[in-house]
Structures are given as C-alpha cells and as structure tokens.
Backbone as a printed PyTorch tensor [residue, N CA C, xyz], in Angstrom:
tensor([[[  21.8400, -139.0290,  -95.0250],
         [  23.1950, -138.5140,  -94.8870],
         [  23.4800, -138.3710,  -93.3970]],

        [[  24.5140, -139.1960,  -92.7500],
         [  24.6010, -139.0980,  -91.5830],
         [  26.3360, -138.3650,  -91.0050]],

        [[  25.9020, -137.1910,  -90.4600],
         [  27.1770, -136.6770,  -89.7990],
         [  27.7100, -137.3580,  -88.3080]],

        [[  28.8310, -137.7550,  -88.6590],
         [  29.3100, -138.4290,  -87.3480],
         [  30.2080, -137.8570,  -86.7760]],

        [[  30.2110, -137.7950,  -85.2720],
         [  31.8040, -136.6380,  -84.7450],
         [  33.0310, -137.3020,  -84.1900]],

        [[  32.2230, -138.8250,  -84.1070],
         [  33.7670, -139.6570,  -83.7870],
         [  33.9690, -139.6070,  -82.4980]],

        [[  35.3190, -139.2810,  -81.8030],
         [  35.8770, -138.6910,  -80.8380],
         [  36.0070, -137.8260,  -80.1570]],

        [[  35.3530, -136.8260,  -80.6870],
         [  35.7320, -135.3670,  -80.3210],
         [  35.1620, -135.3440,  -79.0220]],

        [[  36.0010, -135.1830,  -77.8630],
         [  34.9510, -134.8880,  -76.3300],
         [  34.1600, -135.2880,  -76.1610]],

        [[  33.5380, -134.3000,  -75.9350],
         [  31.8740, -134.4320,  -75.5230],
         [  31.2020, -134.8250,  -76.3720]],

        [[  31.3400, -134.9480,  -78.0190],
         [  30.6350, -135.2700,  -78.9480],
         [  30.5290, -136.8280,  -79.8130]],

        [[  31.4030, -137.2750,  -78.3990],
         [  31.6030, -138.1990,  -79.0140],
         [  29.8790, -139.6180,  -79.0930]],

        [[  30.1060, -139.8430,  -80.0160],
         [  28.9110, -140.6560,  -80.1610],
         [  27.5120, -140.1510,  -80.3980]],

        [[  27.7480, -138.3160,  -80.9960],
         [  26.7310, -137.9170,  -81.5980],
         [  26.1600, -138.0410,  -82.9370]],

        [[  25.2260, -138.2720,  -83.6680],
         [  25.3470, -138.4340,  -85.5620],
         [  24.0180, -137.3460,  -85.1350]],

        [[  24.3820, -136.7910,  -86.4510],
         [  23.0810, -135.4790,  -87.0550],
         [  23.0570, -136.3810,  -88.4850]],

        [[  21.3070, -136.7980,  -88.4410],
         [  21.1870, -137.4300,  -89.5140],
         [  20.4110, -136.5100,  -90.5720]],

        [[  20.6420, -136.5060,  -91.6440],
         [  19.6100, -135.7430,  -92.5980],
         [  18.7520, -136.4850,  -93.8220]],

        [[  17.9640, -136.9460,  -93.5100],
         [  16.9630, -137.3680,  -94.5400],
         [  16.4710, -136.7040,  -95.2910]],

        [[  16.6210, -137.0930,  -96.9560],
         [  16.7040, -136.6700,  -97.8620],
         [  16.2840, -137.0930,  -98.8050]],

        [[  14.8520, -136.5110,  -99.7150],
         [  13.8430, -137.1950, -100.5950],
         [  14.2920, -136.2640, -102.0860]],

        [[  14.0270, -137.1020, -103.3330],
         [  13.8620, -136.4380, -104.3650],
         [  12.9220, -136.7360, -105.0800]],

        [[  11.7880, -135.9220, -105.9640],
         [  10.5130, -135.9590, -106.4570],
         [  10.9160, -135.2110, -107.9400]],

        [[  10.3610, -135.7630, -109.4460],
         [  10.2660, -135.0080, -109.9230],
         [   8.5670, -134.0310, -110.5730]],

        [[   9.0350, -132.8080, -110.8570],
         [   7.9000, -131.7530, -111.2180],
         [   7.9620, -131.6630, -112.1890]],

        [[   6.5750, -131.8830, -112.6290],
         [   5.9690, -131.7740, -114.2600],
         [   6.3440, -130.3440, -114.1020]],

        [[   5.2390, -129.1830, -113.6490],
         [   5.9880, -127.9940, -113.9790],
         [   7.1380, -127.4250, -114.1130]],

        [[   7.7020, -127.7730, -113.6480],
         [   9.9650, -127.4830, -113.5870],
         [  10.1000, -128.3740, -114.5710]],

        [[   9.6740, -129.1730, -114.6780],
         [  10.2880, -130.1250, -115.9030],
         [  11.8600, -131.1080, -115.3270]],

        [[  11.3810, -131.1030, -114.1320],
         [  12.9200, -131.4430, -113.7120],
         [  12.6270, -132.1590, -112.0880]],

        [[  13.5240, -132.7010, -111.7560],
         [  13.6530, -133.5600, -110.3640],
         [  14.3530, -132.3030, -109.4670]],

        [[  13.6530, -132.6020, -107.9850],
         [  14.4630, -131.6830, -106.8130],
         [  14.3440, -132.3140, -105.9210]],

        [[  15.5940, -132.2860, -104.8970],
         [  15.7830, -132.8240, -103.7340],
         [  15.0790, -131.9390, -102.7380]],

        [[  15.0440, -132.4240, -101.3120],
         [  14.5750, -131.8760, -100.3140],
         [  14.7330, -132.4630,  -98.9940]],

        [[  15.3490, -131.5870,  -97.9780],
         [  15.7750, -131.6570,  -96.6170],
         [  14.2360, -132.1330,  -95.9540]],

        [[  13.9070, -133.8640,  -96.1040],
         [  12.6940, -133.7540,  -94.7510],
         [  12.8520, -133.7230,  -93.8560]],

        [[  13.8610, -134.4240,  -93.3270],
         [  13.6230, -134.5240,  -91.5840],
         [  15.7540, -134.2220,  -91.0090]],

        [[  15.9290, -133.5010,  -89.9330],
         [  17.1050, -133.4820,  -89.2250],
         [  16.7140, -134.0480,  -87.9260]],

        [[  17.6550, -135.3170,  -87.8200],
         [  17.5240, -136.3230,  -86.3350],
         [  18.7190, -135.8540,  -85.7190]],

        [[  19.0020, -135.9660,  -84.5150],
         [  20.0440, -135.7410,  -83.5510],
         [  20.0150, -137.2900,  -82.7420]],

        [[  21.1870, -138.0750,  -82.9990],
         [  21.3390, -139.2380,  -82.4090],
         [  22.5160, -138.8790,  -81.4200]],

        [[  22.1390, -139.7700,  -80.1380],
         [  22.8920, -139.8980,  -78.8070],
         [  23.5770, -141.2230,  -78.8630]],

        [[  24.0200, -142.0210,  -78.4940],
         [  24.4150, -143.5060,  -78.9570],
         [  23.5300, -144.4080,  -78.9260]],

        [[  22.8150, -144.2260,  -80.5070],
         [  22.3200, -144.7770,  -81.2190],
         [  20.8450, -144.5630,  -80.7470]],

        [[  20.4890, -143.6580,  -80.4480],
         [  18.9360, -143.4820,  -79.5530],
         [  18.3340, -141.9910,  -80.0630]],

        [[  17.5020, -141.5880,  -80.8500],
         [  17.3680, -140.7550,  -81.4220],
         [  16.6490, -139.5270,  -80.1220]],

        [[  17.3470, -138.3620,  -80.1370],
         [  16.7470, -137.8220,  -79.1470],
         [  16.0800, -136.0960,  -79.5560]],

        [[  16.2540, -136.1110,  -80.6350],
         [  15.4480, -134.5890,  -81.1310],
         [  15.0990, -134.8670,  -82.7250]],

        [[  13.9860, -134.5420,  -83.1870],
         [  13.8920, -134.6810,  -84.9580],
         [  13.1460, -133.2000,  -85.2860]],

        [[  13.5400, -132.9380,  -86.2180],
         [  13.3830, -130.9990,  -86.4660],
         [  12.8350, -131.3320,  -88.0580]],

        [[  11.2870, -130.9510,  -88.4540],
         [  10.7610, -131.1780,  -89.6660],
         [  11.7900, -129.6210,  -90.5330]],

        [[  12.1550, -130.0710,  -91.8590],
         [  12.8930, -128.8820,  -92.2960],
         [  12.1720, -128.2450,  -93.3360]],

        [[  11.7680, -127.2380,  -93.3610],
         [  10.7840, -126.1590,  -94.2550],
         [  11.7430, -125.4050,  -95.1780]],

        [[  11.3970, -125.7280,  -96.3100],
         [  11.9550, -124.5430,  -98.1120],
         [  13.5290, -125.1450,  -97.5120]],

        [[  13.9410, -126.3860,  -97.6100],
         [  15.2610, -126.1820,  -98.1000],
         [  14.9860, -127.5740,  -99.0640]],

        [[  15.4930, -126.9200, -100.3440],
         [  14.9480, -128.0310, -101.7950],
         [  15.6770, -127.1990, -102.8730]],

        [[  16.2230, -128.0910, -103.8120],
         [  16.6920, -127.2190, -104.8370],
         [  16.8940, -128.4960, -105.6740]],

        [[  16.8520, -128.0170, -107.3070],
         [  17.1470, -129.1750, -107.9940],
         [  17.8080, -129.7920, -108.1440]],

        [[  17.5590, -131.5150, -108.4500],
         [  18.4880, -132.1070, -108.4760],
         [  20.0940, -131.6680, -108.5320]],

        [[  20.2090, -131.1270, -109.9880],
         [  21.4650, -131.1730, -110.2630],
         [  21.7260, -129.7640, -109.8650]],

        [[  21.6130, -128.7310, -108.8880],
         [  22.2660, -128.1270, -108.1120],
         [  22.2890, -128.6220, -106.3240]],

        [[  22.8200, -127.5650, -105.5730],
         [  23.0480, -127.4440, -104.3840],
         [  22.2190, -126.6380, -103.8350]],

        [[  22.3460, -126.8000, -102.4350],
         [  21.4340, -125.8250, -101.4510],
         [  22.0170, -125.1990, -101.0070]],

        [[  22.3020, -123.8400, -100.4450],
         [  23.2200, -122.9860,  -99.8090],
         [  22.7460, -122.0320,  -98.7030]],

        [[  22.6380, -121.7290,  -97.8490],
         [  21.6720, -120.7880,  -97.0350],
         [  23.1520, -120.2760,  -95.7300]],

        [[  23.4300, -118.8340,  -95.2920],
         [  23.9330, -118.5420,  -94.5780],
         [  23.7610, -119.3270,  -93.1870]],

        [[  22.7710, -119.2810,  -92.9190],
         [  21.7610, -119.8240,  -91.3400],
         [  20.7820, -121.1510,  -91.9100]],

        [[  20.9570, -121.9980,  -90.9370],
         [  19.8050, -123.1580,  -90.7030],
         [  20.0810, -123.4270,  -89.6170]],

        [[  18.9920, -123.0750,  -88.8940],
         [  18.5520, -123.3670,  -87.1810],
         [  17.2380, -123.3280,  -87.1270]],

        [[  17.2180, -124.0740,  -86.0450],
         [  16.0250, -123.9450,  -85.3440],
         [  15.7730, -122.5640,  -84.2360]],

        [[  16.5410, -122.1040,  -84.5000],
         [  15.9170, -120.2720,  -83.6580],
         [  15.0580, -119.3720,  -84.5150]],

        [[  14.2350, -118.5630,  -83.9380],
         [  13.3110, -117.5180,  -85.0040],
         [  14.1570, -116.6100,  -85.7260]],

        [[  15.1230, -116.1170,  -84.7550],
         [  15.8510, -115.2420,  -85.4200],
         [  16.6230, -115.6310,  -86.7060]],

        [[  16.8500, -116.8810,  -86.8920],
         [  17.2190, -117.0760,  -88.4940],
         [  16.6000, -117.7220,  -89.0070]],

        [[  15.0340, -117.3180,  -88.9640],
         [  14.0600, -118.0380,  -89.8680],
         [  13.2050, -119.0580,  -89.3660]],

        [[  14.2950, -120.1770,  -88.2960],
         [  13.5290, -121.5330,  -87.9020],
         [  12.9360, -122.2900,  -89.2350]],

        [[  14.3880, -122.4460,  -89.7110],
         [  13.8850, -123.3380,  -90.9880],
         [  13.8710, -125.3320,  -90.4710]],

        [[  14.1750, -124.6340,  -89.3600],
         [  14.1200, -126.1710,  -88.8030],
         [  12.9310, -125.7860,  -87.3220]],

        [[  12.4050, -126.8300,  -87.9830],
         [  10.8810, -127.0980,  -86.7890],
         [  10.8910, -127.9940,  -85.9080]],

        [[  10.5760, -128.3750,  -84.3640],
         [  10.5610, -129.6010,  -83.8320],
         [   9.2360, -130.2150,  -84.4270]],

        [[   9.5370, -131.8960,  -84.6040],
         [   8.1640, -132.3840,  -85.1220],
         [   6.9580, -132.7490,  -84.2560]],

        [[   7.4310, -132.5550,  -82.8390],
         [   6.8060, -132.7950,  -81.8990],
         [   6.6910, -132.2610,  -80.9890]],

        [[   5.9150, -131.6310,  -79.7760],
         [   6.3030, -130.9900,  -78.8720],
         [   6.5830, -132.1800,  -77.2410]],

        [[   6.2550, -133.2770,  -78.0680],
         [   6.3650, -134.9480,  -77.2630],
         [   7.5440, -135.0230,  -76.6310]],

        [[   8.2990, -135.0120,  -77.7120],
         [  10.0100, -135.3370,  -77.5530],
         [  10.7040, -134.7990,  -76.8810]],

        [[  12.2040, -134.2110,  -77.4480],
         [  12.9080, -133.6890,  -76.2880],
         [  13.3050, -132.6700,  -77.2690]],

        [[  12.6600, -132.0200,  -78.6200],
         [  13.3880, -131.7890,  -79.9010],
         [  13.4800, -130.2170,  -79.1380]],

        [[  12.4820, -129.6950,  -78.3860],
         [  12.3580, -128.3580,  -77.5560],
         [  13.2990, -127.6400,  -76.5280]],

        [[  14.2250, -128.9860,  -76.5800],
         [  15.0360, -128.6020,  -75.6840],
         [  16.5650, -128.3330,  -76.3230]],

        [[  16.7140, -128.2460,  -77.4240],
         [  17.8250, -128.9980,  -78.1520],
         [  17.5330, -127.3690,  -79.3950]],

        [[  18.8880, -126.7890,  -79.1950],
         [  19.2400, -125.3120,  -80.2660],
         [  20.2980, -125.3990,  -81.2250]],

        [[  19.5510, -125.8010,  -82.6020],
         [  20.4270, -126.3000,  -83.6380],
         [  20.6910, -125.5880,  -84.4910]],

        [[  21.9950, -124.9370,  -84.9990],
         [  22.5390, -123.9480,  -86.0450],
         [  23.2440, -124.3300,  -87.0770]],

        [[  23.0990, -124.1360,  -87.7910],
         [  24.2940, -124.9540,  -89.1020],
         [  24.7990, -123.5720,  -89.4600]],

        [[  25.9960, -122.8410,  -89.8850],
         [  26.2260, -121.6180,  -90.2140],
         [  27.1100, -121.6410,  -91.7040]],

        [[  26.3980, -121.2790,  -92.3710],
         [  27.3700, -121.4160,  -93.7780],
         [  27.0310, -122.7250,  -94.7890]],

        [[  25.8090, -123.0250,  -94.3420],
         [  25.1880, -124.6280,  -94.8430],
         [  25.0010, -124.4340,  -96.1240]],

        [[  25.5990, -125.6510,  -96.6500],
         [  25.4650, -126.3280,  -98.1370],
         [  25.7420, -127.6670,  -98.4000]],

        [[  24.1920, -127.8940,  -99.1800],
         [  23.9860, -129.6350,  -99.0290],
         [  23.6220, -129.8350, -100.0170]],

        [[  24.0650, -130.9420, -101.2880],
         [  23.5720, -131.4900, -102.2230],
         [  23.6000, -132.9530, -101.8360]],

        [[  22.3190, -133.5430, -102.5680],
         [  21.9140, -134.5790, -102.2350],
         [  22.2400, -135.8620, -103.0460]],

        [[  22.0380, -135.3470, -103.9540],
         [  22.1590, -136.1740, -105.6630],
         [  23.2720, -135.6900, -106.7730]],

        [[  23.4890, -136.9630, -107.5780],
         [  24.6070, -136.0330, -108.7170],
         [  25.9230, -135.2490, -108.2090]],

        [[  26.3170, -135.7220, -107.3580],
         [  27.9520, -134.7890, -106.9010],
         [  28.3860, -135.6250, -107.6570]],

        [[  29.2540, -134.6490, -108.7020],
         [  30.4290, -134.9120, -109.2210],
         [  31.8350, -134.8100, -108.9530]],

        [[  32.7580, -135.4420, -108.5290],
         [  34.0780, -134.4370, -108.3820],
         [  34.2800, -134.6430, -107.2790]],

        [[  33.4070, -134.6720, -105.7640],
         [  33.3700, -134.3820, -104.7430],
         [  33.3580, -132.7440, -104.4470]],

        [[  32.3740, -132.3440, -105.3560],
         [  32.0150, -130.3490, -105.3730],
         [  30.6930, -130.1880, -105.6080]],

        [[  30.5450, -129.1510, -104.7300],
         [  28.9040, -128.7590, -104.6120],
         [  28.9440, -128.1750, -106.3190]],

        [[  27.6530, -128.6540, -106.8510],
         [  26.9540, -127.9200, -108.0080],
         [  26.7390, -126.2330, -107.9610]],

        [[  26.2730, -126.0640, -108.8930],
         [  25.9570, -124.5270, -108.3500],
         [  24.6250, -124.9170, -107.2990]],

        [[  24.7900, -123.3590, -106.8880],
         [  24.1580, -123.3790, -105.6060],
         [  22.9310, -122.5870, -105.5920]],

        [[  21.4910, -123.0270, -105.4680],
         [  20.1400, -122.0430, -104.8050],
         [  20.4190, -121.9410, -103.5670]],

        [[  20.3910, -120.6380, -103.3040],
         [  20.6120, -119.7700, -101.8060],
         [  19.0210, -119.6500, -101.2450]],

        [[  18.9970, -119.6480, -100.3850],
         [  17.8830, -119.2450,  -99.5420],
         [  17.3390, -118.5050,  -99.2120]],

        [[  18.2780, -117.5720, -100.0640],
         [  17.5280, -115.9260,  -99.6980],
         [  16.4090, -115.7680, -100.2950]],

        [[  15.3140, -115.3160,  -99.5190],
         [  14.4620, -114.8970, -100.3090],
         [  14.0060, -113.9150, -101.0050]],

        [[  13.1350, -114.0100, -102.4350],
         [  13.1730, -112.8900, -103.4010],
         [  13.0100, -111.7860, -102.9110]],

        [[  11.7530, -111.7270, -101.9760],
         [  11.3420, -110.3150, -101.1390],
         [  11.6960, -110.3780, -100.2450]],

        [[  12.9060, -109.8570,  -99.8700],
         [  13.9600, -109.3650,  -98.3940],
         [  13.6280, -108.4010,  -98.5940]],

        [[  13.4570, -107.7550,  -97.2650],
         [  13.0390, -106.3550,  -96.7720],
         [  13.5390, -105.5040,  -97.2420]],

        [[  15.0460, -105.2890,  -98.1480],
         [  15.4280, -104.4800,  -98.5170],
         [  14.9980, -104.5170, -100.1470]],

        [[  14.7980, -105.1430, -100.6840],
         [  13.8910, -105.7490, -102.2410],
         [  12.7340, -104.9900, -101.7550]],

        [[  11.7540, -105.3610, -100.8250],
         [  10.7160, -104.5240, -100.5710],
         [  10.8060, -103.0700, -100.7380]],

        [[  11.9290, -102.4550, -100.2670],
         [  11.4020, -101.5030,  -99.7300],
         [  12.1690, -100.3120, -101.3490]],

        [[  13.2660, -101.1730, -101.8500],
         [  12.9730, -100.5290, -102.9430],
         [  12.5670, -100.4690, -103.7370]],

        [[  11.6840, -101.5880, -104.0520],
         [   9.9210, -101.8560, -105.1740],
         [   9.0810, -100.4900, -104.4000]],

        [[   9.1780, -100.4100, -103.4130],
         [   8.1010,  -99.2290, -102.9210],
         [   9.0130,  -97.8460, -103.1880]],

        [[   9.9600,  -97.6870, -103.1720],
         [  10.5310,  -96.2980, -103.1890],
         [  10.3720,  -96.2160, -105.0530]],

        [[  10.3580,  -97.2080, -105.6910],
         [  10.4360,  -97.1910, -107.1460],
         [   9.4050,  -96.6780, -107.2430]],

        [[   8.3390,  -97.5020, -106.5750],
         [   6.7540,  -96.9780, -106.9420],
         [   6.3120,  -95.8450, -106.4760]],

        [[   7.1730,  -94.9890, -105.5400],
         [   6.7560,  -93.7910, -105.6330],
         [   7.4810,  -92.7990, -106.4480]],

        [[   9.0910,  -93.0400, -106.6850],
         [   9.4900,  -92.0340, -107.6930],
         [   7.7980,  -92.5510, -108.8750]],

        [[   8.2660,  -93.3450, -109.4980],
         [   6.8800,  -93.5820, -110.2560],
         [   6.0410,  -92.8170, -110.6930]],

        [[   5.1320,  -92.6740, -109.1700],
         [   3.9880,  -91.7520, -109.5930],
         [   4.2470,  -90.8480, -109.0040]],

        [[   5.6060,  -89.7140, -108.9280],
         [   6.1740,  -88.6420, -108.5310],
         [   6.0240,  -88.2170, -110.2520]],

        [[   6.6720,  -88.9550, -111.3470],
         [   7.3410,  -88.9790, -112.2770],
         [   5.6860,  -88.6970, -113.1590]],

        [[   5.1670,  -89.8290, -113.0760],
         [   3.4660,  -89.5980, -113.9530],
         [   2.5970,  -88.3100, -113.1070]],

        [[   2.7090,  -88.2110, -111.9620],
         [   2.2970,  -86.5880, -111.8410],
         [   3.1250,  -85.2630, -112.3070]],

        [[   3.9390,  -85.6690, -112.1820],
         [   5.0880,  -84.5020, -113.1620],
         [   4.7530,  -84.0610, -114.7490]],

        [[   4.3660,  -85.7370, -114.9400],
         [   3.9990,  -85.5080, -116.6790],
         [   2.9760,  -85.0640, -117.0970]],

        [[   1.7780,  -85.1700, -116.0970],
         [   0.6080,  -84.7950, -116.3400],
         [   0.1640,  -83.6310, -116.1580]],

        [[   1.0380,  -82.6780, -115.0990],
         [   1.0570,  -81.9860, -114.6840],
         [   2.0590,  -80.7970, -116.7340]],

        [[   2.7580,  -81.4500, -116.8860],
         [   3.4400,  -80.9050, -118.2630],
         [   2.4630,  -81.0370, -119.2700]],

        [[   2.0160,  -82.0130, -119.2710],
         [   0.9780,  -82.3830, -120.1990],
         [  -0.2800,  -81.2920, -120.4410]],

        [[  -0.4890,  -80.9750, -119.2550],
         [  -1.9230,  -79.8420, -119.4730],
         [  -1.2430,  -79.0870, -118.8170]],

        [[  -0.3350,  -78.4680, -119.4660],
         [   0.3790,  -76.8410, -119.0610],
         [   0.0510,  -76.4530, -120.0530]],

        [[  -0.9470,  -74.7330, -119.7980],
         [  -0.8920,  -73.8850, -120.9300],
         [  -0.2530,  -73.0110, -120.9730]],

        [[  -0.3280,  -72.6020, -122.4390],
         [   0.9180,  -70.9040, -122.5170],
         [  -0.0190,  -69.9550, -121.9820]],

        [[   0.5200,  -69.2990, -121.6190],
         [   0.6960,  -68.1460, -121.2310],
         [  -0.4100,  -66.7600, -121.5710]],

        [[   0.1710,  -67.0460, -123.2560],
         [   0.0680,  -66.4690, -124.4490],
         [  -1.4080,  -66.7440, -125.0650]],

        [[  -1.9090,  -67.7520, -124.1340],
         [  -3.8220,  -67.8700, -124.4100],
         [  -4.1840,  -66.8830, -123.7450]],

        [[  -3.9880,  -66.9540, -122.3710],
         [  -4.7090,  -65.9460, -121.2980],
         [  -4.5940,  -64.7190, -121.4830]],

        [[  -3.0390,  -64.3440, -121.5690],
         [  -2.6260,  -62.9410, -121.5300],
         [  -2.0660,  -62.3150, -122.8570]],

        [[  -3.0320,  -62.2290, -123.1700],
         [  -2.5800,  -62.0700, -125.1460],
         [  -2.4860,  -60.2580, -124.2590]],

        [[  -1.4320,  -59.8330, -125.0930],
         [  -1.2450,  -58.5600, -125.0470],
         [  -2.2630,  -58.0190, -126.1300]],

        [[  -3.5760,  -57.4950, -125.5940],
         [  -4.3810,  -56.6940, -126.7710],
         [  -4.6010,  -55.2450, -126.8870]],

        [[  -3.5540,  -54.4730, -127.2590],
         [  -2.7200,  -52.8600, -127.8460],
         [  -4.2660,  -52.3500, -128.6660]],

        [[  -4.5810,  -51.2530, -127.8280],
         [  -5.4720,  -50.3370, -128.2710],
         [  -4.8740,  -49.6470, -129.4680]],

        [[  -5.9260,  -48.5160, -130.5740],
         [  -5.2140,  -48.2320, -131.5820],
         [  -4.5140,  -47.1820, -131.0360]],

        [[  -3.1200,  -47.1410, -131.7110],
         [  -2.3010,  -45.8260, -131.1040],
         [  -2.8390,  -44.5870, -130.7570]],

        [[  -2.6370,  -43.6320, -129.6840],
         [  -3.4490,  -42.3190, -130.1430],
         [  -2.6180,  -41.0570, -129.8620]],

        [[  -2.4400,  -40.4950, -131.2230],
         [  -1.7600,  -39.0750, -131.3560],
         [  -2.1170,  -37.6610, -130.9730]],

        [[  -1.9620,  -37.3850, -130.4220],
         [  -2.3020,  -35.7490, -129.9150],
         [  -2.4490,  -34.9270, -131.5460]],

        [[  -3.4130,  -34.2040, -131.3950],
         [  -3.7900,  -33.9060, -132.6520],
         [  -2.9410,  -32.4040, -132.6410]],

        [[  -2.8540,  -31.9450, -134.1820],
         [  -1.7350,  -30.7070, -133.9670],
         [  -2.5540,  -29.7520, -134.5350]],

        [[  -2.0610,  -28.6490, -134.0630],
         [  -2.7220,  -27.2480, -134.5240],
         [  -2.5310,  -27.1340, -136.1870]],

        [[  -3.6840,  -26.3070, -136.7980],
         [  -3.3290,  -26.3680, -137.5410],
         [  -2.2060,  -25.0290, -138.3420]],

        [[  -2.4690,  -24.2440, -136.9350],
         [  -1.4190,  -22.8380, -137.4830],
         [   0.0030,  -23.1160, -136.9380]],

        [[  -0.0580,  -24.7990, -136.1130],
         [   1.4160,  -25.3240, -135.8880],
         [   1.8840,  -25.8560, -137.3070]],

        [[   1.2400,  -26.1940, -138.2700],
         [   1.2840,  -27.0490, -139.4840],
         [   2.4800,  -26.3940, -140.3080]],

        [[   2.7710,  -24.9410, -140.3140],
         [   3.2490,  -24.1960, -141.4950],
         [   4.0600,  -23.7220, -141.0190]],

        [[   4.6280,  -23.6700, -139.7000],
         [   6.0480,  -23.4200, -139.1460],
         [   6.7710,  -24.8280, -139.0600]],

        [[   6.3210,  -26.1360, -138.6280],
         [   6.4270,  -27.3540, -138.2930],
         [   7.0680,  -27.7880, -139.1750]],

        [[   6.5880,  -27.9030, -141.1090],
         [   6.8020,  -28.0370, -142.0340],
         [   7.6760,  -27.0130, -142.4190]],

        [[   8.8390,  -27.7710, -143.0630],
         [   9.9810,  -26.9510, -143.9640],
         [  10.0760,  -28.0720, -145.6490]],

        [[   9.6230,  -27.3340, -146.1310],
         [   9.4860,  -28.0460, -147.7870],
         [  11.4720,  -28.3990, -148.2530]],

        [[  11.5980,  -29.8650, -148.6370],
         [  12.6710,  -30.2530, -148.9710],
         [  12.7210,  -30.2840, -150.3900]],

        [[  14.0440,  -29.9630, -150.9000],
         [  14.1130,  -30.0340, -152.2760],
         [  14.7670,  -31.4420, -153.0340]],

        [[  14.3130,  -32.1460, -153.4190],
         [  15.1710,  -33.2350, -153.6420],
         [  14.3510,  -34.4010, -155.1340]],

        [[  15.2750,  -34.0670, -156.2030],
         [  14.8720,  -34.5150, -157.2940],
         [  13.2970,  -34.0940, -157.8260]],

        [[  13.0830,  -32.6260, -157.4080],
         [  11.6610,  -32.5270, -157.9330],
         [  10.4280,  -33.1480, -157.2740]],

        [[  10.5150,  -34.4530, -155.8610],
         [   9.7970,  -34.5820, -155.2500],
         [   9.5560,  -33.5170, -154.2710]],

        [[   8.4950,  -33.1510, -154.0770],
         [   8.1670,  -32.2420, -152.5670],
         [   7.8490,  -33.0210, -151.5830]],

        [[   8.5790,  -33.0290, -150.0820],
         [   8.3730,  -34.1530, -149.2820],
         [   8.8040,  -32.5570, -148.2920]],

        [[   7.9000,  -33.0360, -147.2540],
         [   8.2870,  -32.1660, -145.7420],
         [   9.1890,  -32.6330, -144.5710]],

        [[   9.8240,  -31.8380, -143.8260],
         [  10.3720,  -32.4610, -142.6640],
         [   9.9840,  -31.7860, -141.1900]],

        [[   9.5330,  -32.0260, -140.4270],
         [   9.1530,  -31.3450, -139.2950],
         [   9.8960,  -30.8920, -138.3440]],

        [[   9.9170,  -29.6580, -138.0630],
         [  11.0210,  -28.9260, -137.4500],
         [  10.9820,  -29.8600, -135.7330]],

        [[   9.9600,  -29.0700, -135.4670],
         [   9.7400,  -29.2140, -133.8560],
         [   8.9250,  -30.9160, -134.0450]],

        [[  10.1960,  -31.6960, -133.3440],
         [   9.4950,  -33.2370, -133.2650],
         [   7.9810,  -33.4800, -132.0440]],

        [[   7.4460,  -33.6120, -131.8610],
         [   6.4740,  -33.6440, -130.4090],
         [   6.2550,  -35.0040, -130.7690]],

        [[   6.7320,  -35.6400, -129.8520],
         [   6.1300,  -37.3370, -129.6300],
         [   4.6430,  -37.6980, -129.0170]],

        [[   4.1480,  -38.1700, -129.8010],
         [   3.0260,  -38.8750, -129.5230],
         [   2.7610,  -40.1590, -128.6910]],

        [[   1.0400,  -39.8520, -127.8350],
         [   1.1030,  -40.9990, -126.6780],
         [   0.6200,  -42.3110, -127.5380]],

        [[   1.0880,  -43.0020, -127.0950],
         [   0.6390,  -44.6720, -127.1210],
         [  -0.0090,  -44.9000, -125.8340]],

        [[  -1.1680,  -45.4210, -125.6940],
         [  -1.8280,  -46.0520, -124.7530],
         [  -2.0930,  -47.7230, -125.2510]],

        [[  -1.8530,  -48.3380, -124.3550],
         [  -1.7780,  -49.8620, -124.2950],
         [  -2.4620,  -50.3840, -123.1990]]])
C-alpha cells in the first residue's frame, strides 16, 4: 500500500510504503493481516524502513490504534530495521491510524481491533484494588465466621437467693389471718425486702 503526496511542497515526491502480509491460524481458525515493514521513499530511493511490531488484526476486520510512531513515548510500534541506514534519523507518527488490508467492502474500514492493550495501567491497577477489597472482604468473613457469643463466656451464673431470716416473735404481729371463703391465708403487715446476691 503506497501513500503518495503528489505536490504538496516540500513533500512532493515522498511515498510511505506499507507492506502488508496475510497468514492464516489454525488456532483462530481464521486468516490475519499484518503491518511488516513501513518504507519512506524520496524520489524513488528508499531512505528509512521501520520493522512494525503487534499491528495485525483479522482478515475481515481493521486495525485502529490512536498513535503509530516510531517514538517511545507512544509505544515505538515502529522500529528502525537497521541502525545502517538513515531510518535513525527520520521521526514517524501516524495519529488516528486505521488500516485494513484485505476484504474492504464499500470503500469502509471493517470493524476495528484497537491497540490498546488489555493490561493498561489503569486495568492494572484496578485488578489490584479488586484484589484487595477481596481479601479485605474474606478477612471480614472469617473474622464473622469465628465470632463467639458472648453468652458462652459470660453466662450470668445467680447464686441461690438469700433472705434475711425473721424473728420468730416478728412472725405473730407480721401475720394478720384473712378471711376469705373459709381458706386461711396470711398477709404480712410490715413488708421487709429481702437481699439477692448475684
């Protein structure tokens, strides 16, 4: 796939070529394309080639990635293949890149595999905050789990009540005999409350 700029200024008589292989995988069960090589042509004289790393997606989709350059800071999904050449001298960005290789229908990109990868730092870091609520959550339970009552340790165990014993020449003033249906039942004048010890 060769990009040409035509006229434009300074660009004129530049092509960015992209070579482009497709293989199919027994495991996928399916064919995928893949970005091998990005050339930078001068008129007609190839003067930088950048090997291209993880940009592949299947056939019948597209590739999509925010950034493709050759800088670290966005990955350096583009490599020089040589340190021979002149590819070291030469800072290549594509911004907003999407390339299908095979199968365009319509003249429209397929759906699209993005480039993001699964574990971005922010994916990381909330697999780890998960994994500690986690075992915040299984020490909580275990911690519920072998909780005892209370009511094992500290059984309230109440001695037998004990009454102050009464005179017995208090007995016959204390007592007033009630009359009621022929039962004899007493009622005690002077109440004196008795201790409970516990």
């Amino acid at each position: 796939l060769s990009l040409k700029f035509g006229d434009i200024g300074n660009l004129k008589g530049l092509v960015i070529r992209l070579l482009l292989t497709t293989s199919y995988y027994q495991l996928s069960v399916q064919s995928w394309f893949s970005l091998l090589r990005l050339q930078l042509l001068y008129n007609h004289s190839v003067q930088a080639t950048f090997n291209a790393t993880g940009i592949r997606a299947p056939a019948t989709h597209s590739f999509h990635c925010e950034h493709v350059s050759s800088l670290h800071r966005y990955d350096a999904l583009l490599v020089p293949s040589s340190e021979n050449d002149l590819s070291h001298l030469w800072e290549v960005t594509f911004v907003d890149f999407q390339i299908q290789g095979f199968n365009v229908q319509e003249g429209h990109f397929a759906h699209a595999r993005d480039c993001a990868s699964f574990f971005s730092p922010a994916i990381l870091m909330g697999l780890v905050m998960s994994l500690v609520l986690l075992l915040v959550l299984a020490y909580a339970l275990h911690m519920l789990i072998h909780l005892k009552s209370l009511d094992r340790h500290y059984e309230c165990k109440a001695s037998p009540a004990y009454f102050a014993q009464m005179k017995d020449s208090d007995m016959g003033d204390e007592k007033e005999p009630l009359r009621n249906s022929g039962n004899e039942s007493y009622e005690l004048r002077n109440q004196q409350f008795g201790k409970i010890y516990i």
